Coordinates of C-alpha atoms in Angstrom, one line a residue:
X679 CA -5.0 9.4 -12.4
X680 CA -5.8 5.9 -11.4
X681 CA -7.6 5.2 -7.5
X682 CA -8.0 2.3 -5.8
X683 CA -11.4 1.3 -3.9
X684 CA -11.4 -1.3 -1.7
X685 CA -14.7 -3.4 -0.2
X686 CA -15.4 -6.2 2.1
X687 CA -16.7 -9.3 0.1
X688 CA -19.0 -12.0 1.7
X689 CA -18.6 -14.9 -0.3
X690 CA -20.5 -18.3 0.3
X691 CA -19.1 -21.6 1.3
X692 CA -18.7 -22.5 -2.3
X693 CA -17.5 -19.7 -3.4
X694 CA -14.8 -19.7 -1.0
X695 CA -13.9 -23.0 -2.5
X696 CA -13.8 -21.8 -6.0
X697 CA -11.8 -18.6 -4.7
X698 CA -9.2 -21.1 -2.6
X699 CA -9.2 -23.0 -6.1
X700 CA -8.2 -19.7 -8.2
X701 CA -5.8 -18.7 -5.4
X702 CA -3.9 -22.1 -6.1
X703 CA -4.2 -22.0 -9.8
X704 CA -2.7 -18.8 -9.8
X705 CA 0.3 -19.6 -7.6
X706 CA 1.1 -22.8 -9.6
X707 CA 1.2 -20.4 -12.9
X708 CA 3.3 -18.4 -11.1
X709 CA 5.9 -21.1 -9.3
X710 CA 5.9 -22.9 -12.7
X711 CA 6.8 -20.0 -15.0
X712 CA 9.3 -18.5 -12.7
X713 CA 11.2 -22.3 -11.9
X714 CA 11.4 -22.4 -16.0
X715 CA 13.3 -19.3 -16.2
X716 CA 15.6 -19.7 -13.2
X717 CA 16.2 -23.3 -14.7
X718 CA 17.2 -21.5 -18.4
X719 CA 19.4 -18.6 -16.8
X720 CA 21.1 -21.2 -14.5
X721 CA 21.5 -23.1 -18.0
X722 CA 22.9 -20.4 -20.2
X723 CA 19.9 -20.2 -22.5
X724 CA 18.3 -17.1 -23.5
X725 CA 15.6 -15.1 -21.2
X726 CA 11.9 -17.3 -21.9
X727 CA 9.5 -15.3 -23.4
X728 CA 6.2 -15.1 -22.2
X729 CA 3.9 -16.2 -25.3
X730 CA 6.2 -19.6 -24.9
X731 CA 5.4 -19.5 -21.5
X732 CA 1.9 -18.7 -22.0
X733 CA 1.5 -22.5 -24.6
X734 CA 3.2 -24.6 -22.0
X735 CA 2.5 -23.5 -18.7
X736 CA -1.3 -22.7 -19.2
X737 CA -2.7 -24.3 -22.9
X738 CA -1.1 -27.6 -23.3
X739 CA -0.7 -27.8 -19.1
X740 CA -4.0 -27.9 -19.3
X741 CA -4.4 -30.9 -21.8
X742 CA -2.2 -33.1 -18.9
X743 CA -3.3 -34.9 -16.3
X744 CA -1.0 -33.6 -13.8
X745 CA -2.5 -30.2 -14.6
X746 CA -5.9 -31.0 -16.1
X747 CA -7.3 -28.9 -12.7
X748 CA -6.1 -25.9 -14.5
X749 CA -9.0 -25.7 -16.9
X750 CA -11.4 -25.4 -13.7
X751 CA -10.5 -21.5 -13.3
X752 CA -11.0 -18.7 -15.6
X753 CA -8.2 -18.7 -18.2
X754 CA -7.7 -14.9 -17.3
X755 CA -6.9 -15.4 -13.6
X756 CA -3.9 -17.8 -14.9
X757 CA -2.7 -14.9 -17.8
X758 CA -3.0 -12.3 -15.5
X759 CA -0.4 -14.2 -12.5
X760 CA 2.1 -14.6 -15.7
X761 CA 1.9 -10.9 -16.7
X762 CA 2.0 -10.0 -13.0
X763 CA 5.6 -12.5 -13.1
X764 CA 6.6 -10.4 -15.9
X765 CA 6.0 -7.0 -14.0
X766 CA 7.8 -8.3 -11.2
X767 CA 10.7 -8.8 -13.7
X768 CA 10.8 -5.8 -15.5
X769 CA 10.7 -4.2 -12.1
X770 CA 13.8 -6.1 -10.8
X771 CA 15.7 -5.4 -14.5
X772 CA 14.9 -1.8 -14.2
X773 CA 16.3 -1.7 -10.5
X774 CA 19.4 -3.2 -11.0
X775 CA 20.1 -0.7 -14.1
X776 CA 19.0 2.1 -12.5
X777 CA 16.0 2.8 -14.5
X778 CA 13.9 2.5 -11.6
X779 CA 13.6 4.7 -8.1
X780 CA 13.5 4.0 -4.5
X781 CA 14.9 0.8 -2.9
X782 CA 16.5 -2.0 -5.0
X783 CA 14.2 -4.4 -5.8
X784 CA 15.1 -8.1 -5.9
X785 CA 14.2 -10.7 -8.0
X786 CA 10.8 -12.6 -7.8
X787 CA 10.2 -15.8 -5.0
X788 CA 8.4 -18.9 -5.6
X789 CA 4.8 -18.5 -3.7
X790 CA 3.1 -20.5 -1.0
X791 CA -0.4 -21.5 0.0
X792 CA 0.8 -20.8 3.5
X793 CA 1.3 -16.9 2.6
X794 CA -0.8 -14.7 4.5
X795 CA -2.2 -13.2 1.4
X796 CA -3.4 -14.5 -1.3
X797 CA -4.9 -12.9 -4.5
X798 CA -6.0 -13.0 -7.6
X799 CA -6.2 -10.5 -10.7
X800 CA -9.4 -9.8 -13.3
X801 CA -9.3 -8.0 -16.4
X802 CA -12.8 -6.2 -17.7
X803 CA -14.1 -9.3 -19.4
X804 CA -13.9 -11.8 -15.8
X805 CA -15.9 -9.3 -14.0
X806 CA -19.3 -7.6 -14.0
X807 CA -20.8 -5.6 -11.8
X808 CA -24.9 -6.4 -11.5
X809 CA -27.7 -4.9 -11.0
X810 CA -28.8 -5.9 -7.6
X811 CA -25.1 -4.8 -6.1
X812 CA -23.5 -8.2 -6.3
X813 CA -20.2 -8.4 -8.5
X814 CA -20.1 -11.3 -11.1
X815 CA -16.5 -13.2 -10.9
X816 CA -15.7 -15.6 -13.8
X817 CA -16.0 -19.2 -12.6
X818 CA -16.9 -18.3 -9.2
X819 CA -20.4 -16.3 -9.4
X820 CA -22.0 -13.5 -7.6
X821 CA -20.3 -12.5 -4.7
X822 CA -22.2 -10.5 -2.0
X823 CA -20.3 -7.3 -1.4
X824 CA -20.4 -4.1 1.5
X825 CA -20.6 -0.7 -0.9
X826 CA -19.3 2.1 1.0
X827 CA -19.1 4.0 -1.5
X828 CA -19.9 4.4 -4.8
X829 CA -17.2 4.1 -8.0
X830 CA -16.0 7.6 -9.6
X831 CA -16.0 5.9 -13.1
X832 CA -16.1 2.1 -14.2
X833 CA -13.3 0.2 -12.8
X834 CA -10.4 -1.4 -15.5
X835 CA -9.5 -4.0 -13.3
X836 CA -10.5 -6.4 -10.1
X837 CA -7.9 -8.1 -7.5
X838 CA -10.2 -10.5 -4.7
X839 CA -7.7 -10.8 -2.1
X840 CA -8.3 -13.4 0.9
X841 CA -6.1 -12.2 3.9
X842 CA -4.5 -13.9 6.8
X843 CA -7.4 -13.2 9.2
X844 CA -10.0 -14.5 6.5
X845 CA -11.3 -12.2 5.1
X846 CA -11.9 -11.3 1.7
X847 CA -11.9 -7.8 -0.5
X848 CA -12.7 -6.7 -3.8
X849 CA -10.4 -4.1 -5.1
X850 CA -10.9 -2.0 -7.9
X851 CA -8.5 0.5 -10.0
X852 CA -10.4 2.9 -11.9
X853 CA -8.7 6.0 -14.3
X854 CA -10.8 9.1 -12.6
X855 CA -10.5 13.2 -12.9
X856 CA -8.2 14.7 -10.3
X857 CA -10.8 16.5 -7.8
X858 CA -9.5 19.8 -7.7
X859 CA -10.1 21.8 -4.3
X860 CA -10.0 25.9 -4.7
X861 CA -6.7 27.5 -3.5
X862 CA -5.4 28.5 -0.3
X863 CA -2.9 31.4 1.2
X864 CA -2.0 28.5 3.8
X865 CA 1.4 26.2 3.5
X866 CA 2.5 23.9 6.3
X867 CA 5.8 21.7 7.3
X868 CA 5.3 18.4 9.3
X869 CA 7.7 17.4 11.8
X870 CA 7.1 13.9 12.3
X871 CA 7.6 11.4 15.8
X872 CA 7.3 9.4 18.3
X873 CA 5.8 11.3 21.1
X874 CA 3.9 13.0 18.9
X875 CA 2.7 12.1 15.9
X876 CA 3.4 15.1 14.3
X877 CA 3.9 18.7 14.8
X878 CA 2.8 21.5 12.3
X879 CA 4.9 24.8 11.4
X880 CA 2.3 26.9 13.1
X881 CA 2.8 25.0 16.6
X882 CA -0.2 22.7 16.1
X883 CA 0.7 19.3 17.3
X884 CA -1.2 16.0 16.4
X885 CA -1.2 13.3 19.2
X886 CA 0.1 9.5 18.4
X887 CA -3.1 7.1 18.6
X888 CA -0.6 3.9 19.4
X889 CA -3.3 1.8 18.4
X890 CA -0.8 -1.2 18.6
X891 CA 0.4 -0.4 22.1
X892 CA -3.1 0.2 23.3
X893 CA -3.5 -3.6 22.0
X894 CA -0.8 -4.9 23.3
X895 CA -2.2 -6.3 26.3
X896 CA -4.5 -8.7 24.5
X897 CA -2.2 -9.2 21.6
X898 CA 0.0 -10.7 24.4
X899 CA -2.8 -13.2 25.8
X900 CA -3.9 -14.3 22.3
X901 CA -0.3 -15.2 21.4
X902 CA 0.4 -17.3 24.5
X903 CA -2.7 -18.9 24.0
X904 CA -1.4 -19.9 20.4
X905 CA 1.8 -20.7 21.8
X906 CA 0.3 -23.4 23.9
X907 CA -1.8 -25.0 21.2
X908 CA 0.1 -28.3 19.5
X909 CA 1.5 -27.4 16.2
X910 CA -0.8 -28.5 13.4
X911 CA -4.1 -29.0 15.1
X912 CA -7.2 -27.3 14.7
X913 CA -7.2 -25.6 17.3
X914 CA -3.9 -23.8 16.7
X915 CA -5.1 -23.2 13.4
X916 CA -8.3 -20.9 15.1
X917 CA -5.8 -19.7 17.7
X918 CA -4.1 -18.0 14.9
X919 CA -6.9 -16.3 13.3
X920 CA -7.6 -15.1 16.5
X921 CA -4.2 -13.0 16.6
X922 CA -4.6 -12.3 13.4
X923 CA -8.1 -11.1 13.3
X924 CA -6.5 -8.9 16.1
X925 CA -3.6 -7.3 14.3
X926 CA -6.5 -6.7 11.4
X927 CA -8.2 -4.6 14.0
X928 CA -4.7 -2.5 14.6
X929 CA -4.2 -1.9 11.2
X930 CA -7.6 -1.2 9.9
X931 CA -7.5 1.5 12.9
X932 CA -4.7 2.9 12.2
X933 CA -5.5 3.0 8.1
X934 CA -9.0 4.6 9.3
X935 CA -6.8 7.2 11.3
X936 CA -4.1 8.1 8.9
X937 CA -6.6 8.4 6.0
X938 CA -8.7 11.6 8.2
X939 CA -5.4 12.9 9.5
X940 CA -4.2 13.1 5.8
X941 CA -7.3 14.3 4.5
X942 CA -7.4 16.9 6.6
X943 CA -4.1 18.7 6.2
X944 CA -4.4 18.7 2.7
X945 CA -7.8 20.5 2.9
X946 CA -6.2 22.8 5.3
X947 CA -3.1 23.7 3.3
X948 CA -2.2 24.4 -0.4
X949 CA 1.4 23.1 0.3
X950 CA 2.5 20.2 2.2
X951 CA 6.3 19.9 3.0
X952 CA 7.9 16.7 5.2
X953 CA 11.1 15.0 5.9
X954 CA 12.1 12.5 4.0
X955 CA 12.6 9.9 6.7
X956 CA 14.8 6.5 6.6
X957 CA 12.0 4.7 7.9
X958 CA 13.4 1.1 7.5
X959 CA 16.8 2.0 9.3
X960 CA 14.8 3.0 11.7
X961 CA 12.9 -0.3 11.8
X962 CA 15.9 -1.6 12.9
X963 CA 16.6 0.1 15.9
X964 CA 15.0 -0.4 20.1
X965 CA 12.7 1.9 18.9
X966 CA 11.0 -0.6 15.9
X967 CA 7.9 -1.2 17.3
X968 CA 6.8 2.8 17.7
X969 CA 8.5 3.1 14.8
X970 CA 6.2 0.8 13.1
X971 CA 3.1 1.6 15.3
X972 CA 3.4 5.5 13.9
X973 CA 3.0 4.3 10.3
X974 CA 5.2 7.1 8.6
X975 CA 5.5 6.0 5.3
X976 CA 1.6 5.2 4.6
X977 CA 0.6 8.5 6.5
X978 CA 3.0 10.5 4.0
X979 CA 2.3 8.1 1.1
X980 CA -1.2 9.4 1.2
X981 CA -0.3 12.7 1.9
X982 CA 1.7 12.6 -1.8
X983 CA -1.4 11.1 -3.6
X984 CA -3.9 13.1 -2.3
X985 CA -2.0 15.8 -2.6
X986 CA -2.1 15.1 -6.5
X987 CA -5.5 14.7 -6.6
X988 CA -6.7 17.7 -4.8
X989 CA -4.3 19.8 -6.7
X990 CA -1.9 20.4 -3.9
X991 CA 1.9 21.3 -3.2
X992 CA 3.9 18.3 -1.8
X993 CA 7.2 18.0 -1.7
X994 CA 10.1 15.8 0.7
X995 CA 12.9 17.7 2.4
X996 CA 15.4 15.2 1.9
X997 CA 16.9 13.4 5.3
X998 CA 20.2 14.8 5.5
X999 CA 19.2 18.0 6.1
X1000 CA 19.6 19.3 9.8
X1001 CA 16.0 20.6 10.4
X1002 CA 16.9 20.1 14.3
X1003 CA 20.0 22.0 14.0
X1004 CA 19.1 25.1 12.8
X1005 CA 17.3 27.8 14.4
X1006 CA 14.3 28.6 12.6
X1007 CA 14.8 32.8 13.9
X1008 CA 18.1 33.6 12.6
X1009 CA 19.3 30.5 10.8
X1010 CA 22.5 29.8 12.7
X1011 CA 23.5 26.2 12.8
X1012 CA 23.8 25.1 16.4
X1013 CA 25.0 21.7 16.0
X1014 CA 23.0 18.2 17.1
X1015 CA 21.6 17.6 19.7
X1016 CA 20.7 14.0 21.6
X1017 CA 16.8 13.4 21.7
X1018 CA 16.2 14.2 25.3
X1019 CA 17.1 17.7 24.5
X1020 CA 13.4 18.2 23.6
X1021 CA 14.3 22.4 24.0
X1022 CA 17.4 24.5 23.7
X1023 CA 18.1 28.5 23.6
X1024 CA 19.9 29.6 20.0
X1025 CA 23.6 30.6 20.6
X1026 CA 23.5 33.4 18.4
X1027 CA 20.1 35.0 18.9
X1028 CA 18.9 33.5 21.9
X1029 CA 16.0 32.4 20.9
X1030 CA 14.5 29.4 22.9
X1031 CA 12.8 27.0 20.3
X1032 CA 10.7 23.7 21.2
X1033 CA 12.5 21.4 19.2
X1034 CA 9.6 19.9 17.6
X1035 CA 8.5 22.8 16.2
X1036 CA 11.2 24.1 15.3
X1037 CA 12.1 21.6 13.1
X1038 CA 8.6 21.7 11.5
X1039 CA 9.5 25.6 10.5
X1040 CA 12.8 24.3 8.9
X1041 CA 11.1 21.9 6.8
X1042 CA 8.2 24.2 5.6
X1043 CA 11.3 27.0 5.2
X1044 CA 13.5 24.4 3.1
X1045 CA 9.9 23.3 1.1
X1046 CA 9.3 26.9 0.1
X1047 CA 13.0 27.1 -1.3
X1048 CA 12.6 23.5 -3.5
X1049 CA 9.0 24.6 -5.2
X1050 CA 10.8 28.2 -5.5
X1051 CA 13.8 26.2 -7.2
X1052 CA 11.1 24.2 -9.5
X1053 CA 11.9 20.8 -8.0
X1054 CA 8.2 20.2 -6.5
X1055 CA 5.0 19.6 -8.5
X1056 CA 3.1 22.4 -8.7
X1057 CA -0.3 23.6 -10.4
X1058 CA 0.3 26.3 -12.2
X1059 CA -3.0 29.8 -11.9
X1060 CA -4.7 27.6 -14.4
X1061 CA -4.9 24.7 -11.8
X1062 CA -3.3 22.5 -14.5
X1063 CA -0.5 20.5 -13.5
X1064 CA 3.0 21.4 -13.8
X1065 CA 5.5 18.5 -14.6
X1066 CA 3.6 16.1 -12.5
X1067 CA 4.1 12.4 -13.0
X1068 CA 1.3 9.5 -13.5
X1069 CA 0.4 8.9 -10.2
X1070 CA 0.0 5.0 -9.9
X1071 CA -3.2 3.0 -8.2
X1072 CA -2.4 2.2 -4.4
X1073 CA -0.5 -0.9 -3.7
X1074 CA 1.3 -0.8 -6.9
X1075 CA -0.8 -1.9 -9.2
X1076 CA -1.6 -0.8 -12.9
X1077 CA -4.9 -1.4 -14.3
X1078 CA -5.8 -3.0 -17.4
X1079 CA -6.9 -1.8 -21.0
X1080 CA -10.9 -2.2 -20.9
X1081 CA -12.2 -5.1 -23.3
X1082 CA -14.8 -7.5 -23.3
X1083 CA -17.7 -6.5 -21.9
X1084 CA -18.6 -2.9 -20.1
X1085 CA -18.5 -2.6 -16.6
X1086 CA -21.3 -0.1 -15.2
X1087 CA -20.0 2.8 -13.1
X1088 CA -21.2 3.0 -9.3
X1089 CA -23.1 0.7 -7.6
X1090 CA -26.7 0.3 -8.4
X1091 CA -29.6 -0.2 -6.2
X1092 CA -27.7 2.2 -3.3

């Protein structure tokens, strides 16, 4: 399975220049190559392949004077943005013929050096990691980085992101072992919410953080102090860092938060059951902002993945079914109910549920029925996997084939 480490980078003035550089290199590739296809569907012509792309966009754009600035990057930071272009495509091809799962995907956008993120992508033979703990970039040197940890095996690729606050991070994909964990009696369904972040089948309840409402007082003073700056001037500009160094904070906290929360239920329990929520309609509703404060999607996203690699149970109870309907004692379908009702007796058994919790039992009962059914991945007594799929690197990305030269494992000199 492939992991994704991420670490804070410290570059130097210059190599923030060479790094702004390679950012812009990158996204002229990109805009370039993409505004050559639209221009040859738009035309009629067949779909432009990428080795044609490869000669004019990047060898002989290189050998121009409008372009000439292209040669002042490493020639694998501009091949890696046109085979990320050509993932975007196959992506948006496979979505629109059903090949693909989840959401439609569109087709890809032109890119901007006003994005708030910008990137760029190294193969095995544009990196190195040293001895001393630095990490050798192609065309841009040795950048100074914060090891929190050391790398499981050596990594097969490198994406240096710059952010909007600033700051920049080195992430590496690496192909490791699943880390097994020894088996437990212990299932659990998650019931997740607004006034509580979730609530577990056996009654436990885990309190929402709200680390964006507890910041909302100084988000609001940072944002009318940017509001007052005049548009274009410097100090707007470190106005805005300001607000976004402070919505860095938010999310960092609430990363740092899901990421024990996760960890710890899977520890706890050999199977994880939730709701398959439509978190994006509900994005769109007077209730966005705790919506998107909770974080439900990243909090079960890493609930699936570490669920793979500690050789868990998980599996989605999908969204249409009534978890708040039926009562958990006797299964007798009572009907909805509007969200104040936070409690209500069973008209059949009389049973008072919280109704919380008792949705939580519905969705560990209705988990229990889909592995039974064999429409959850499972390890078998073995601990080998049963029908599990490749579980992908975080943030979508797939790494590439190791070439060039080695990469060491770990970081030395910790």
């Amino acid at each position: 399975m492939q992991l994704r480490y991420n670490y804070r980078a410290y570059p130097q003035a210059s190599q923030r220049r060479a790094l702004a550089s390679a950012f812009g290199c990158a996204r002229v590739v990109w805009n370039d190559c993409l505004r050559d296809r639209k221009q040859a569907h738009a035309a009629g012509l067949p779909y432009v392949k990428s080795a044609e792309l490869s000669r004019i966009r990047i060898t002989l754009a290189k050998r121009t004077e409008e372009r000439a600035w292209l040669a002042e990057v490493s020639a694998v930071v501009l091949q890696q943005s046109l085979r990320d272009l050509d993932t975007a495509y196959k992506n948006f091809f496979d979505s629109i013929k059903a090949k693909r799962q989840g959401r439609r995907v569109g087709p890809p956008h032109y890119k901007s050096k006003k994005d708030t993120r910008q990137s760029i992508r190294l193969s095995t033979n544009a990196f190195r990691l040293q001895d001393d703990g630095t990490v050798y970039v192609a065309k841009v040197g040795n950048l100074k980085v914060k090891w929190s940890r050391r790398l499981p095996a050596p990594p097969t690729s490198l994406t240096v992101t710059k952010d909007s606050s600033g700051r920049y991070f080195l992430s590496f994909v690496v192909d490791t072992e699943p880390d097994i964990l020894p088996g437990l009696e212990a299932d659990t369904g998650l019931d997740l919410g607004l006034s509580a972040f979730a609530v577990l089948s056996d009654g436990s309840k885990i309190d929402s953080p709200r680390f964006l409402r507890r910041a909302e007082k100084k988000l609001k003073r940072l944002q009318r102090e940017l509001s007052r700056k005049t548009k274009g001037s410097k100090n707007r500009a470190r106005a805005r860092i300001k607000v976004a160094r402070q919505h860095a904070k938010v999310a960092d906290r609430r990363r740092d938060w899901h990421h024990k929360a996760s960890t710890q239920i899977i520890r706890d329990n050999q199977a994880v059951f939730v709701e398959d929520l439509a978190v994006s309609g509900l994005g769109r509703t007077r209730l966005a902002k705790s919506v998107h404060d909770a974080g439900w999607s990243a909090f079960v996203t890493m609930l699936q993945y570490k669920a793979v690699k500690h050789g868990r149970t998980f599996a989605k109870v999908a969204r249409a079914f009534p978890s708040s309907q039926i009562c958990s004692a006797c299964g007798f379908r009572d009907g909805p109910k509007p969200l104040h009702v936070r409690s209500w007796t069973c008209g059949k058994c009389h049973a008072v549920h919280d109704r919380d919790h008792n949705a939580a039992r519905n969705v560990l009962f209705e988990g229990r029925r889909i592995v039974a059914a064999g429409r959850a991945e499972t390890p078998n007594a073995c601990g080998a996997p049963v029908r599990r799929a490749p579980v992908p690197a975080q943030r979508v990305e797939a790494g590439s084939h190791r070439k060039g030269q080695t990469t060491q494992a770990g970081t030395p000199g910790l």
